[in-house]
XYZ file of C-alpha atoms in Angstrom:
325
model
C -5.340 -25.570 1.345
C -4.995 -23.708 -1.957
C -5.551 -25.082 -5.434
C -3.027 -23.304 -7.661
C -4.876 -24.299 -10.834
C -7.825 -21.984 -10.226
C -9.202 -19.278 -8.014
C -10.092 -20.496 -4.534
C -12.002 -18.826 -1.729
C -11.775 -19.582 1.985
C -14.147 -17.979 4.468
C -14.857 -17.893 8.181
C -18.539 -17.765 9.080
C -18.522 -14.911 11.614
C -21.552 -13.031 10.351
C -21.915 -9.559 8.874
C -20.526 -6.734 10.984
C -22.211 -3.331 10.893
C -21.324 0.158 12.091
C -24.505 2.012 13.019
C -26.367 -0.091 10.475
C -23.779 0.444 7.719
C -22.289 -2.731 6.242
C -18.627 -2.193 5.436
C -16.120 -4.427 3.661
C -12.379 -3.750 3.676
C -10.544 -5.451 0.822
C -6.783 -5.826 1.071
C -4.954 -6.785 -2.126
C -1.433 -8.183 -2.299
C 1.137 -8.176 0.479
C 0.608 -4.563 1.565
C -3.165 -5.019 1.559
C -2.859 -8.154 3.677
C -0.517 -6.463 6.149
C -2.934 -3.563 6.607
C -5.873 -5.936 7.110
C -3.910 -7.827 9.758
C -3.343 -4.570 11.636
C -7.036 -3.670 11.523
C -8.473 -7.133 12.204
C -7.041 -7.253 15.740
C -8.622 -3.920 16.692
C -12.011 -3.608 18.374
C -12.802 -0.165 16.968
C -13.034 -1.069 13.267
C -16.425 -2.679 12.666
C -16.091 -4.239 9.232
C -15.601 -7.537 7.451
C -12.220 -8.137 5.847
C -11.475 -9.689 2.460
C -7.938 -10.600 1.376
C -7.096 -11.084 -2.314
C -3.731 -12.344 -3.518
C -1.834 -14.423 -6.046
C 0.646 -15.450 -3.304
C -0.499 -18.269 -1.067
C 1.871 -17.372 1.764
C 0.263 -13.948 2.202
C -3.183 -15.536 2.520
C -1.910 -18.215 4.904
C -0.830 -15.407 7.257
C -3.965 -13.318 6.744
C -6.521 -12.624 9.475
C -9.198 -11.791 6.900
C -12.723 -13.228 7.179
C -12.643 -14.141 3.485
C -9.503 -15.101 1.573
C -9.455 -15.224 -2.222
C -6.532 -16.861 -3.981
C -6.274 -15.734 -7.600
C -4.226 -18.087 -9.731
C -3.204 -15.324 -12.140
C -3.933 -11.697 -12.894
C -3.323 -12.263 -16.583
C -5.639 -15.062 -17.641
C -9.207 -14.242 -18.637
C -10.549 -17.155 -16.583
C -8.849 -15.956 -13.376
C -10.121 -12.393 -13.782
C -13.678 -13.521 -14.512
C -13.527 -15.856 -11.522
C -12.398 -12.987 -9.290
C -15.272 -10.810 -10.513
C -17.830 -13.499 -9.656
C -16.353 -14.086 -6.195
C -16.152 -10.392 -5.342
C -19.696 -9.756 -6.564
C -20.989 -12.492 -4.276
C -18.925 -11.286 -1.289
C -20.052 -7.670 -1.677
C -23.768 -8.427 -1.696
C -25.735 -6.067 0.611
C -22.587 -4.004 1.263
C -22.975 -0.236 1.742
C -19.327 0.834 1.665
C -16.116 -0.796 0.463
C -12.508 0.178 1.099
C -9.917 -1.097 -1.369
C -6.330 -1.169 -0.101
C -3.485 -1.855 -2.521
C 0.029 -0.984 -3.632
C 0.144 0.751 -7.006
C 2.957 -0.561 -9.191
C 2.735 -4.022 -7.657
C 1.088 -6.232 -10.260
C -1.624 -7.910 -8.208
C -2.644 -4.746 -6.358
C -2.614 -2.565 -9.465
C -4.710 -4.861 -11.629
C -7.074 -6.348 -9.044
C -7.924 -2.996 -7.420
C -9.516 -1.647 -10.612
C -11.380 -4.901 -11.235
C -12.827 -4.904 -7.719
C -13.665 -1.178 -7.845
C -15.543 -1.714 -11.096
C -17.646 -4.485 -9.540
C -18.323 -2.492 -6.351
C -19.323 0.594 -8.310
C -21.690 -1.431 -10.496
C -23.414 -2.567 -7.282
C -23.912 1.059 -6.129
C -21.490 0.580 -3.236
C -19.639 3.659 -1.984
C -16.107 2.737 -3.029
C -13.033 4.301 -1.405
C -9.660 3.209 -2.760
C -6.568 3.882 -0.645
C -3.376 3.142 -2.522
C 0.350 3.706 -2.207
C 2.521 5.483 -4.763
C 6.018 4.037 -5.443
C 9.288 5.616 -4.368
C 10.967 7.805 -6.999
C 13.969 5.465 -7.164
C 11.937 2.392 -8.085
C 12.061 0.753 -11.511
C 10.564 2.870 -14.330
C 8.217 0.050 -15.355
C 6.787 -0.090 -11.817
C 6.228 3.673 -11.742
C 4.628 3.536 -15.193
C 2.343 0.674 -14.132
C 1.382 2.610 -10.987
C 0.377 5.681 -13.027
C -1.723 3.591 -15.400
C -3.278 1.685 -12.514
C -4.201 4.838 -10.598
C -5.752 6.379 -13.716
C -7.877 3.288 -14.312
C -8.827 3.032 -10.644
C -10.041 6.655 -10.615
C -12.404 5.750 -13.443
C -14.275 3.317 -11.176
C -13.757 4.206 -7.499
C -15.759 7.059 -5.977
C -12.610 8.448 -4.449
C -8.927 7.520 -4.579
C -6.635 8.511 -1.716
C -2.916 8.209 -2.436
C -0.151 7.601 0.114
C 3.124 8.699 -1.574
C 5.880 6.499 -0.176
C 8.528 8.990 -1.320
C 7.130 11.557 1.107
C 7.289 8.973 3.874
C 10.925 8.400 2.976
C 11.607 12.152 3.041
C 9.845 12.478 6.378
C 11.616 9.536 8.023
C 14.993 9.693 6.284
C 16.907 8.039 9.116
C 14.861 4.863 9.596
C 15.091 1.522 7.820
C 13.127 0.583 4.704
C 11.128 -1.964 6.719
C 10.085 0.769 9.130
C 9.144 3.070 6.248
C 6.692 0.416 5.047
C 5.446 0.051 8.632
C 4.737 3.794 8.698
C 2.903 3.461 5.391
C 0.743 0.624 6.673
C -0.152 2.672 9.759
C -1.169 5.528 7.451
C -3.625 3.193 5.677
C -5.169 2.279 9.040
C -5.396 5.922 10.096
C -7.257 6.871 6.921
C -9.818 4.069 7.264
C -10.285 4.731 10.982
C -10.747 8.464 10.382
C -13.542 7.866 7.881
C -15.268 5.240 9.993
C -15.166 7.506 13.048
C -17.419 9.906 11.170
C -20.123 7.233 10.974
C -20.101 6.746 14.740
C -22.628 8.724 16.781
C -20.411 9.715 19.700
C -20.102 13.491 19.708
C -21.896 16.812 19.788
C -22.413 16.940 16.025
C -22.848 13.678 14.118
C -22.823 12.795 10.444
C -24.827 9.923 9.068
C -23.826 7.674 6.200
C -25.882 9.704 3.731
C -23.789 12.805 4.549
C -20.559 10.936 4.005
C -21.776 9.338 0.788
C -22.875 12.704 -0.599
C -19.320 14.025 -0.263
C -17.275 10.990 -1.248
C -19.448 9.656 -4.084
C -17.945 10.480 -7.499
C -15.634 12.949 -5.762
C -12.623 12.545 -8.046
C -9.300 13.976 -6.836
C -8.963 13.599 -3.073
C -6.395 14.632 -0.477
C -6.298 14.101 3.253
C -4.691 15.560 6.311
C -4.484 14.780 9.996
C -3.007 16.439 13.041
C -3.279 16.428 16.812
C -2.133 18.431 19.802
C -2.793 18.869 23.503
C -2.145 21.660 25.955
C -2.370 25.357 25.185
C -3.680 26.296 21.721
C -4.360 22.615 21.011
C -7.054 23.331 18.400
C -4.873 25.783 16.493
C -1.874 23.446 16.517
C -3.940 20.399 15.495
C -5.571 22.082 12.494
C -2.237 23.552 11.367
C -0.766 20.044 11.379
C -3.747 18.713 9.429
C -3.412 21.429 6.804
C 0.311 20.769 6.451
C 0.373 16.975 6.657
C 3.610 15.758 5.025
C 1.687 13.024 3.201
C -0.519 15.509 1.348
C 0.079 15.350 -2.401
C -1.267 18.893 -2.614
C -2.905 21.511 -0.393
C -6.671 21.704 0.113
C -6.787 24.935 -1.924
C -9.637 24.775 -4.427
C -11.529 21.968 -2.697
C -15.299 22.150 -3.212
C -16.192 19.734 -0.412
C -14.401 18.851 2.806
C -15.245 16.103 5.273
C -13.835 16.848 8.750
C -13.680 14.801 11.927
C -12.743 16.408 15.255
C -11.858 13.961 18.019
C -11.348 15.139 21.600
C -12.391 14.756 25.194
C -15.827 16.084 26.116
C -14.135 19.252 27.366
C -13.743 20.628 23.834
C -15.147 24.130 23.545
C -17.322 25.533 20.762
C -14.671 28.229 20.330
C -12.090 25.539 19.477
C -14.368 23.874 16.939
C -15.053 27.262 15.353
C -11.319 27.966 15.218
C -10.661 24.694 13.389
C -13.540 25.122 10.906
C -12.535 28.718 10.142
C -8.915 27.745 9.449
C -10.007 24.939 7.123
C -12.434 27.131 5.187
C -9.816 29.861 4.819
C -7.223 27.380 3.488
C -9.649 26.096 0.854
C -9.928 29.636 -0.607
C -13.348 28.601 -1.885
C -16.269 30.882 -0.904
C -18.699 28.129 -1.933
C -17.020 25.385 0.117
C -19.332 22.686 1.506
C -17.863 21.668 4.871
C -19.375 18.680 6.694
C -18.021 17.818 10.109
C -18.607 15.600 13.072
C -17.140 15.008 16.517
C -15.983 11.934 18.411
C -15.272 11.777 22.148
C -12.311 9.850 23.573
C -11.455 9.981 27.277
C -7.912 8.653 27.691
C -4.384 9.945 28.186
C -2.440 11.540 25.349
C 0.849 9.692 25.490
C 2.621 9.394 22.142
C 3.127 12.459 19.956
C 4.504 10.293 17.127
C 1.519 7.993 16.605
C -1.635 9.666 15.297
C -3.721 6.672 16.341
C -2.786 7.092 20.016
C -5.932 8.166 21.826
C -5.776 11.048 24.248
C -7.181 14.074 26.027
C -6.169 16.160 23.072
C -7.711 17.489 19.867
C -7.334 15.466 16.682
C -8.365 16.858 13.307
C -8.927 14.668 10.273
C -9.683 16.140 6.823
C -10.759 14.685 3.489
C -10.864 17.309 0.731
C -12.576 16.560 -2.594
C -14.164 18.130 -5.686
C -11.242 20.328 -6.631
C -11.791 23.112 -9.144
C -8.598 22.271 -11.090
């Protein structure tokens, strides 16, 4: 199937998917990127086309992506130029692109910046979601990750970092394989949370222009998510979101915040006000621009461990950008 002498692309002709008229591409790079794509591709609630990019044939053989790009090398000039041409063609008429990669891993680190540069040059809203290595990993991997993230921030509109060390601290008693599984679920949660804002399903809806105005050229970005049911569900959910263990920093100093509130249609205006007030207070910014939307879900709340579990509860999702420091 794959010609190892040069870049090769394989595609399934399934047509362009849109979410309320917005054309979205999700690009998974390397093994982690492919694993995350495979988790999203089997879902019915993520309306996007998937592109897998890798230098390892086995990862692409197991990929559920619509388009698979085998890159013969991330070092040679010819391979990089070939990747640029392929990505530029595949991103034509795209409104928004997610780039998913592992920083410190060679393919993900190098290809993510290349793809972000192409997407940005095409005026595509570009959101990079990347992992940060464990503290115990090899110094050269950590160094490569830092350089890669710095370069990626130069091109992507926003870069959201999932620090694997914090996952390890949070789930100290589970296996390494399960830690990576938790990380991959976090990638899915982030993408799903952003895409939910584009859906028109609630009392207050955001359109793509609102989202683009906040995420475009937003620089440093942090996220949080929380959920709760029962008494004081709104208060508990927003407290969780503001204290998410995966946050690299608090939302203090944020100039813009994008917020999604998901619940049953029984949510009260008082609860929404409670959540918005708590978020604004935590930002400590009197000039904060807070954009929010709602999504309705009418199912049972079953699993307190899995954020993606739908339920008759309140879920709060935050993306904080434009920090003053």
